[in-house]
Amino acid sequence: MIVFDLKCAPGAHVFEAWFGSSADYDDQKARGLVSCPLCGSDDVGKAPMAPAVPAKANTRRDPAVSAPAAAPAPAEPEAIKAMLAAAAALQRQMLEKSESVGDRFVDEARAIHLGEAEARAIHGRATPADAAALVEEGIAIAPLPFPVIEPGQEN
């Protein structure tokens, strides 16, 4: 196997590609099988690269001490809190305009879909299997992002 650094002409994207041999690269390039994975251009050529030089057998190989991985930048706590508060407020508004049907959700959703019950916004509980069955039947449902405390169950 041989590895080449390749570079596309239009986007100047540099990427690594492995071939069975240098002749395999030439053959695939001639047949138009080599293209840039980023932009799809087939105007690709070899980029300058450093040769792979093996270490001498008589040299001591101490493992390199790597710098500790940088922690990802913390998300802005205030921005996250504001986003969650806005999503919770939106859900609260939606719940105020819908009817809680509790464990009857699956049956009510089917009845509304089939025209056997008045069309209205509802919310309630369904098992994952029941929710999947509703979706397969073409009934549009969506999970709520935050838990819902049913009326009469508040502390």
JSON list of C-alpha atoms in Angstrom, two decimals:
[
{"chain": "A", "resi": 1, "resn": "MET", "atom": "CA", "xyz": [0.00, 0.00, 0.00]},
{"chain": "A", "resi": 2, "resn": "ILE", "atom": "CA", "xyz": [1.08, 3.56, -0.69]},
{"chain": "A", "resi": 3, "resn": "VAL", "atom": "CA", "xyz": [-0.38, 6.79, 0.61]},
{"chain": "A", "resi": 4, "resn": "PHE", "atom": "CA", "xyz": [-0.42, 10.07, -1.29]},
{"chain": "A", "resi": 5, "resn": "ASP", "atom": "CA", "xyz": [-1.44, 13.55, -0.28]},
{"chain": "A", "resi": 6, "resn": "LEU", "atom": "CA", "xyz": [-3.70, 14.74, -3.10]},
{"chain": "A", "resi": 7, "resn": "LYS", "atom": "CA", "xyz": [-4.91, 18.25, -3.85]},
{"chain": "A", "resi": 8, "resn": "CYS", "atom": "CA", "xyz": [-7.82, 19.37, -6.01]},
{"chain": "A", "resi": 9, "resn": "ALA", "atom": "CA", "xyz": [-7.26, 22.32, -8.33]},
{"chain": "A", "resi": 10, "resn": "PRO", "atom": "CA", "xyz": [-10.58, 24.20, -7.93]},
{"chain": "A", "resi": 11, "resn": "GLY", "atom": "CA", "xyz": [-10.86, 24.20, -4.14]},
{"chain": "A", "resi": 12, "resn": "ALA", "atom": "CA", "xyz": [-7.24, 23.59, -3.15]},
{"chain": "A", "resi": 13, "resn": "HIS", "atom": "CA", "xyz": [-8.49, 20.88, -0.79]},
{"chain": "A", "resi": 14, "resn": "VAL", "atom": "CA", "xyz": [-5.71, 18.56, 0.43]},
{"chain": "A", "resi": 15, "resn": "PHE", "atom": "CA", "xyz": [-6.66, 15.01, 1.36]},
{"chain": "A", "resi": 16, "resn": "GLU", "atom": "CA", "xyz": [-4.99, 11.65, 1.90]},
{"chain": "A", "resi": 17, "resn": "ALA", "atom": "CA", "xyz": [-5.60, 8.67, -0.39]},
{"chain": "A", "resi": 18, "resn": "TRP", "atom": "CA", "xyz": [-4.33, 5.09, -0.23]},
{"chain": "A", "resi": 19, "resn": "PHE", "atom": "CA", "xyz": [-3.53, 2.97, -3.29]},
{"chain": "A", "resi": 20, "resn": "GLY", "atom": "CA", "xyz": [-2.14, -0.51, -3.86]},
{"chain": "A", "resi": 21, "resn": "SER", "atom": "CA", "xyz": [0.81, 0.97, -5.74]},
{"chain": "A", "resi": 22, "resn": "SER", "atom": "CA", "xyz": [1.90, 4.08, -7.59]},
{"chain": "A", "resi": 23, "resn": "ALA", "atom": "CA", "xyz": [0.74, 2.40, -10.81]},
{"chain": "A", "resi": 24, "resn": "ASP", "atom": "CA", "xyz": [-2.73, 1.89, -9.27]},
{"chain": "A", "resi": 25, "resn": "TYR", "atom": "CA", "xyz": [-2.94, 5.63, -8.61]},
{"chain": "A", "resi": 26, "resn": "ASP", "atom": "CA", "xyz": [-1.93, 6.41, -12.21]},
{"chain": "A", "resi": 27, "resn": "ASP", "atom": "CA", "xyz": [-4.48, 3.91, -13.56]},
{"chain": "A", "resi": 28, "resn": "GLN", "atom": "CA", "xyz": [-7.35, 5.18, -11.39]},
{"chain": "A", "resi": 29, "resn": "LYS", "atom": "CA", "xyz": [-6.49, 8.81, -12.18]},
{"chain": "A", "resi": 30, "resn": "ALA", "atom": "CA", "xyz": [-6.48, 8.04, -15.93]},
{"chain": "A", "resi": 31, "resn": "ARG", "atom": "CA", "xyz": [-9.91, 6.39, -15.65]},
{"chain": "A", "resi": 32, "resn": "GLY", "atom": "CA", "xyz": [-11.35, 9.37, -13.73]},
{"chain": "A", "resi": 33, "resn": "LEU", "atom": "CA", "xyz": [-11.89, 7.42, -10.52]},
{"chain": "A", "resi": 34, "resn": "VAL", "atom": "CA", "xyz": [-9.98, 9.82, -8.26]},
{"chain": "A", "resi": 35, "resn": "SER", "atom": "CA", "xyz": [-11.95, 12.83, -7.06]},
{"chain": "A", "resi": 36, "resn": "CYS", "atom": "CA", "xyz": [-11.91, 15.31, -4.21]},
{"chain": "A", "resi": 37, "resn": "PRO", "atom": "CA", "xyz": [-14.08, 14.09, -1.30]},
{"chain": "A", "resi": 38, "resn": "LEU", "atom": "CA", "xyz": [-14.94, 17.68, -0.36]},
{"chain": "A", "resi": 39, "resn": "CYS", "atom": "CA", "xyz": [-16.00, 19.23, -3.66]},
{"chain": "A", "resi": 40, "resn": "GLY", "atom": "CA", "xyz": [-16.20, 16.24, -6.02]},
{"chain": "A", "resi": 41, "resn": "SER", "atom": "CA", "xyz": [-13.75, 17.68, -8.57]},
{"chain": "A", "resi": 42, "resn": "ASP", "atom": "CA", "xyz": [-11.79, 15.13, -10.58]},
{"chain": "A", "resi": 43, "resn": "ASP", "atom": "CA", "xyz": [-9.06, 17.72, -11.31]},
{"chain": "A", "resi": 44, "resn": "VAL", "atom": "CA", "xyz": [-6.80, 16.19, -8.67]},
{"chain": "A", "resi": 45, "resn": "GLY", "atom": "CA", "xyz": [-3.01, 15.86, -8.46]},
{"chain": "A", "resi": 46, "resn": "LYS", "atom": "CA", "xyz": [-0.33, 14.81, -6.03]},
{"chain": "A", "resi": 47, "resn": "ALA", "atom": "CA", "xyz": [0.52, 17.38, -3.36]},
{"chain": "A", "resi": 48, "resn": "PRO", "atom": "CA", "xyz": [3.99, 17.75, -1.86]},
{"chain": "A", "resi": 49, "resn": "MET", "atom": "CA", "xyz": [4.40, 15.52, 1.17]},
{"chain": "A", "resi": 50, "resn": "ALA", "atom": "CA", "xyz": [7.12, 14.59, 3.61]},
{"chain": "A", "resi": 51, "resn": "PRO", "atom": "CA", "xyz": [8.60, 11.12, 3.10]},
{"chain": "A", "resi": 52, "resn": "ALA", "atom": "CA", "xyz": [7.95, 8.48, 5.73]},
{"chain": "A", "resi": 53, "resn": "VAL", "atom": "CA", "xyz": [11.38, 7.94, 7.29]},
{"chain": "A", "resi": 54, "resn": "PRO", "atom": "CA", "xyz": [11.57, 5.02, 9.71]},
{"chain": "A", "resi": 55, "resn": "ALA", "atom": "CA", "xyz": [13.41, 5.50, 13.00]},
{"chain": "A", "resi": 56, "resn": "LYS", "atom": "CA", "xyz": [16.86, 3.96, 13.36]},
{"chain": "A", "resi": 57, "resn": "ALA", "atom": "CA", "xyz": [16.92, 0.67, 15.20]},
{"chain": "A", "resi": 58, "resn": "ASN", "atom": "CA", "xyz": [19.74, 1.79, 17.51]},
{"chain": "A", "resi": 59, "resn": "THR", "atom": "CA", "xyz": [17.99, 4.91, 18.82]},
{"chain": "A", "resi": 60, "resn": "ARG", "atom": "CA", "xyz": [16.08, 5.07, 22.06]},
{"chain": "A", "resi": 61, "resn": "ARG", "atom": "CA", "xyz": [12.37, 5.64, 21.63]},
{"chain": "A", "resi": 62, "resn": "ASP", "atom": "CA", "xyz": [10.88, 7.47, 24.58]},
{"chain": "A", "resi": 63, "resn": "PRO", "atom": "CA", "xyz": [7.18, 7.97, 24.23]},
{"chain": "A", "resi": 64, "resn": "ALA", "atom": "CA", "xyz": [6.42, 11.56, 23.45]},
{"chain": "A", "resi": 65, "resn": "VAL", "atom": "CA", "xyz": [4.65, 13.41, 26.19]},
{"chain": "A", "resi": 66, "resn": "SER", "atom": "CA", "xyz": [1.58, 14.89, 24.66]},
{"chain": "A", "resi": 67, "resn": "ALA", "atom": "CA", "xyz": [-0.08, 18.00, 25.90]},
{"chain": "A", "resi": 68, "resn": "PRO", "atom": "CA", "xyz": [-3.33, 17.36, 27.72]},
{"chain": "A", "resi": 69, "resn": "ALA", "atom": "CA", "xyz": [-6.32, 17.56, 25.44]},
{"chain": "A", "resi": 70, "resn": "ALA", "atom": "CA", "xyz": [-7.93, 20.93, 25.54]},
{"chain": "A", "resi": 71, "resn": "ALA", "atom": "CA", "xyz": [-11.35, 20.85, 27.08]},
{"chain": "A", "resi": 72, "resn": "PRO", "atom": "CA", "xyz": [-14.09, 21.84, 24.68]},
{"chain": "A", "resi": 73, "resn": "ALA", "atom": "CA", "xyz": [-15.17, 25.41, 25.02]},
{"chain": "A", "resi": 74, "resn": "PRO", "atom": "CA", "xyz": [-17.98, 25.52, 27.55]},
{"chain": "A", "resi": 75, "resn": "ALA", "atom": "CA", "xyz": [-21.32, 26.45, 26.12]},
{"chain": "A", "resi": 76, "resn": "GLU", "atom": "CA", "xyz": [-22.64, 29.80, 27.16]},
{"chain": "A", "resi": 77, "resn": "PRO", "atom": "CA", "xyz": [-24.72, 28.89, 30.22]},
{"chain": "A", "resi": 78, "resn": "GLU", "atom": "CA", "xyz": [-26.95, 31.94, 29.95]},
{"chain": "A", "resi": 79, "resn": "ALA", "atom": "CA", "xyz": [-27.62, 31.29, 26.25]},
{"chain": "A", "resi": 80, "resn": "ILE", "atom": "CA", "xyz": [-28.51, 27.66, 26.98]},
{"chain": "A", "resi": 81, "resn": "LYS", "atom": "CA", "xyz": [-30.78, 28.66, 29.85]},
{"chain": "A", "resi": 82, "resn": "ALA", "atom": "CA", "xyz": [-32.53, 31.22, 27.63]},
{"chain": "A", "resi": 83, "resn": "MET", "atom": "CA", "xyz": [-33.00, 28.66, 24.85]},
{"chain": "A", "resi": 84, "resn": "LEU", "atom": "CA", "xyz": [-34.43, 26.06, 27.23]},
{"chain": "A", "resi": 85, "resn": "ALA", "atom": "CA", "xyz": [-36.72, 28.65, 28.83]},
{"chain": "A", "resi": 86, "resn": "ALA", "atom": "CA", "xyz": [-38.03, 29.68, 25.40]},
{"chain": "A", "resi": 87, "resn": "ALA", "atom": "CA", "xyz": [-38.66, 26.04, 24.44]},
{"chain": "A", "resi": 88, "resn": "ALA", "atom": "CA", "xyz": [-40.44, 25.39, 27.75]},
{"chain": "A", "resi": 89, "resn": "ALA", "atom": "CA", "xyz": [-42.61, 28.49, 27.26]},
{"chain": "A", "resi": 90, "resn": "LEU", "atom": "CA", "xyz": [-43.54, 27.36, 23.76]},
{"chain": "A", "resi": 91, "resn": "GLN", "atom": "CA", "xyz": [-44.49, 23.91, 25.05]},
{"chain": "A", "resi": 92, "resn": "ARG", "atom": "CA", "xyz": [-46.54, 25.48, 27.86]},
{"chain": "A", "resi": 93, "resn": "GLN", "atom": "CA", "xyz": [-48.46, 27.59, 25.30]},
{"chain": "A", "resi": 94, "resn": "MET", "atom": "CA", "xyz": [-49.11, 24.52, 23.15]},
{"chain": "A", "resi": 95, "resn": "LEU", "atom": "CA", "xyz": [-50.35, 22.53, 26.15]},
{"chain": "A", "resi": 96, "resn": "GLU", "atom": "CA", "xyz": [-52.74, 25.33, 27.15]},
{"chain": "A", "resi": 97, "resn": "LYS", "atom": "CA", "xyz": [-54.32, 25.11, 23.68]},
{"chain": "A", "resi": 98, "resn": "SER", "atom": "CA", "xyz": [-54.60, 21.32, 23.64]},
{"chain": "A", "resi": 99, "resn": "GLU", "atom": "CA", "xyz": [-56.67, 18.74, 25.49]},
{"chain": "A", "resi": 100, "resn": "SER", "atom": "CA", "xyz": [-55.02, 16.27, 27.86]},
{"chain": "A", "resi": 101, "resn": "VAL", "atom": "CA", "xyz": [-56.28, 12.78, 27.01]},
{"chain": "A", "resi": 102, "resn": "GLY", "atom": "CA", "xyz": [-53.76, 10.88, 29.15]},
{"chain": "A", "resi": 103, "resn": "ASP", "atom": "CA", "xyz": [-53.54, 7.16, 28.42]},
{"chain": "A", "resi": 104, "resn": "ARG", "atom": "CA", "xyz": [-56.28, 7.45, 25.76]},
{"chain": "A", "resi": 105, "resn": "PHE", "atom": "CA", "xyz": [-53.86, 9.31, 23.45]},
{"chain": "A", "resi": 106, "resn": "VAL", "atom": "CA", "xyz": [-53.41, 6.50, 20.91]},
{"chain": "A", "resi": 107, "resn": "ASP", "atom": "CA", "xyz": [-57.15, 5.82, 20.58]},
{"chain": "A", "resi": 108, "resn": "GLU", "atom": "CA", "xyz": [-58.03, 9.54, 20.41]},
{"chain": "A", "resi": 109, "resn": "ALA", "atom": "CA", "xyz": [-55.34, 10.24, 17.80]},
{"chain": "A", "resi": 110, "resn": "ARG", "atom": "CA", "xyz": [-56.67, 7.39, 15.63]},
{"chain": "A", "resi": 111, "resn": "ALA", "atom": "CA", "xyz": [-60.27, 8.54, 16.04]},
{"chain": "A", "resi": 112, "resn": "ILE", "atom": "CA", "xyz": [-59.38, 12.11, 15.04]},
{"chain": "A", "resi": 113, "resn": "HIS", "atom": "CA", "xyz": [-57.38, 10.83, 12.07]},
{"chain": "A", "resi": 114, "resn": "LEU", "atom": "CA", "xyz": [-60.26, 8.63, 10.89]},
{"chain": "A", "resi": 115, "resn": "GLY", "atom": "CA", "xyz": [-62.80, 11.43, 11.36]},
{"chain": "A", "resi": 116, "resn": "GLU", "atom": "CA", "xyz": [-64.59, 9.57, 14.16]},
{"chain": "A", "resi": 117, "resn": "ALA", "atom": "CA", "xyz": [-63.82, 12.33, 16.69]},
{"chain": "A", "resi": 118, "resn": "GLU", "atom": "CA", "xyz": [-63.71, 16.11, 16.56]},
{"chain": "A", "resi": 119, "resn": "ALA", "atom": "CA", "xyz": [-60.45, 17.46, 15.13]},
{"chain": "A", "resi": 120, "resn": "ARG", "atom": "CA", "xyz": [-58.55, 19.15, 17.95]},
{"chain": "A", "resi": 121, "resn": "ALA", "atom": "CA", "xyz": [-55.09, 19.40, 19.45]},
{"chain": "A", "resi": 122, "resn": "ILE", "atom": "CA", "xyz": [-54.47, 16.68, 22.03]},
{"chain": "A", "resi": 123, "resn": "HIS", "atom": "CA", "xyz": [-51.61, 15.47, 24.19]},
{"chain": "A", "resi": 124, "resn": "GLY", "atom": "CA", "xyz": [-51.15, 12.38, 26.33]},
{"chain": "A", "resi": 125, "resn": "ARG", "atom": "CA", "xyz": [-49.07, 9.26, 26.82]},
{"chain": "A", "resi": 126, "resn": "ALA", "atom": "CA", "xyz": [-48.13, 6.49, 24.37]},
{"chain": "A", "resi": 127, "resn": "THR", "atom": "CA", "xyz": [-45.60, 3.69, 24.44]},
{"chain": "A", "resi": 128, "resn": "PRO", "atom": "CA", "xyz": [-42.80, 3.86, 21.87]},
{"chain": "A", "resi": 129, "resn": "ALA", "atom": "CA", "xyz": [-44.38, 0.91, 20.03]},
{"chain": "A", "resi": 130, "resn": "ASP", "atom": "CA", "xyz": [-47.79, 2.62, 19.92]},
{"chain": "A", "resi": 131, "resn": "ALA", "atom": "CA", "xyz": [-46.21, 5.88, 18.75]},
{"chain": "A", "resi": 132, "resn": "ALA", "atom": "CA", "xyz": [-44.39, 4.01, 15.96]},
{"chain": "A", "resi": 133, "resn": "ALA", "atom": "CA", "xyz": [-47.67, 2.35, 14.92]},
{"chain": "A", "resi": 134, "resn": "LEU", "atom": "CA", "xyz": [-49.40, 5.75, 14.71]},
{"chain": "A", "resi": 135, "resn": "VAL", "atom": "CA", "xyz": [-46.60, 7.09, 12.51]},
{"chain": "A", "resi": 136, "resn": "GLU", "atom": "CA", "xyz": [-46.81, 4.01, 10.25]},
{"chain": "A", "resi": 137, "resn": "GLU", "atom": "CA", "xyz": [-50.54, 4.69, 9.86]},
{"chain": "A", "resi": 138, "resn": "GLY", "atom": "CA", "xyz": [-49.75, 8.21, 8.67]},
{"chain": "A", "resi": 139, "resn": "ILE", "atom": "CA", "xyz": [-50.89, 9.95, 11.85]},
{"chain": "A", "resi": 140, "resn": "ALA", "atom": "CA", "xyz": [-48.69, 12.97, 12.59]},
{"chain": "A", "resi": 141, "resn": "ILE", "atom": "CA", "xyz": [-47.46, 12.97, 16.18]},
{"chain": "A", "resi": 142, "resn": "ALA", "atom": "CA", "xyz": [-44.41, 14.41, 17.94]},
{"chain": "A", "resi": 143, "resn": "PRO", "atom": "CA", "xyz": [-42.88, 13.86, 21.37]},
{"chain": "A", "resi": 144, "resn": "LEU", "atom": "CA", "xyz": [-42.86, 16.77, 23.79]},
{"chain": "A", "resi": 145, "resn": "PRO", "atom": "CA", "xyz": [-39.35, 17.92, 24.72]},
{"chain": "A", "resi": 146, "resn": "PHE", "atom": "CA", "xyz": [-40.12, 18.35, 28.43]},
{"chain": "A", "resi": 147, "resn": "PRO", "atom": "CA", "xyz": [-42.06, 16.11, 30.84]},
{"chain": "A", "resi": 148, "resn": "VAL", "atom": "CA", "xyz": [-45.70, 17.05, 31.35]},
{"chain": "A", "resi": 149, "resn": "ILE", "atom": "CA", "xyz": [-47.40, 17.04, 34.74]},
{"chain": "A", "resi": 150, "resn": "GLU", "atom": "CA", "xyz": [-50.99, 16.06, 34.15]},
{"chain": "A", "resi": 151, "resn": "PRO", "atom": "CA", "xyz": [-53.75, 18.18, 35.70]},
{"chain": "A", "resi": 152, "resn": "GLY", "atom": "CA", "xyz": [-54.47, 17.13, 39.27]},
{"chain": "A", "resi": 153, "resn": "GLN", "atom": "CA", "xyz": [-51.03, 15.55, 39.76]},
{"chain": "A", "resi": 154, "resn": "GLU", "atom": "CA", "xyz": [-49.15, 18.68, 40.78]},
{"chain": "A", "resi": 155, "resn": "ASN", "atom": "CA", "xyz": [-47.59, 18.77, 44.24]}
]
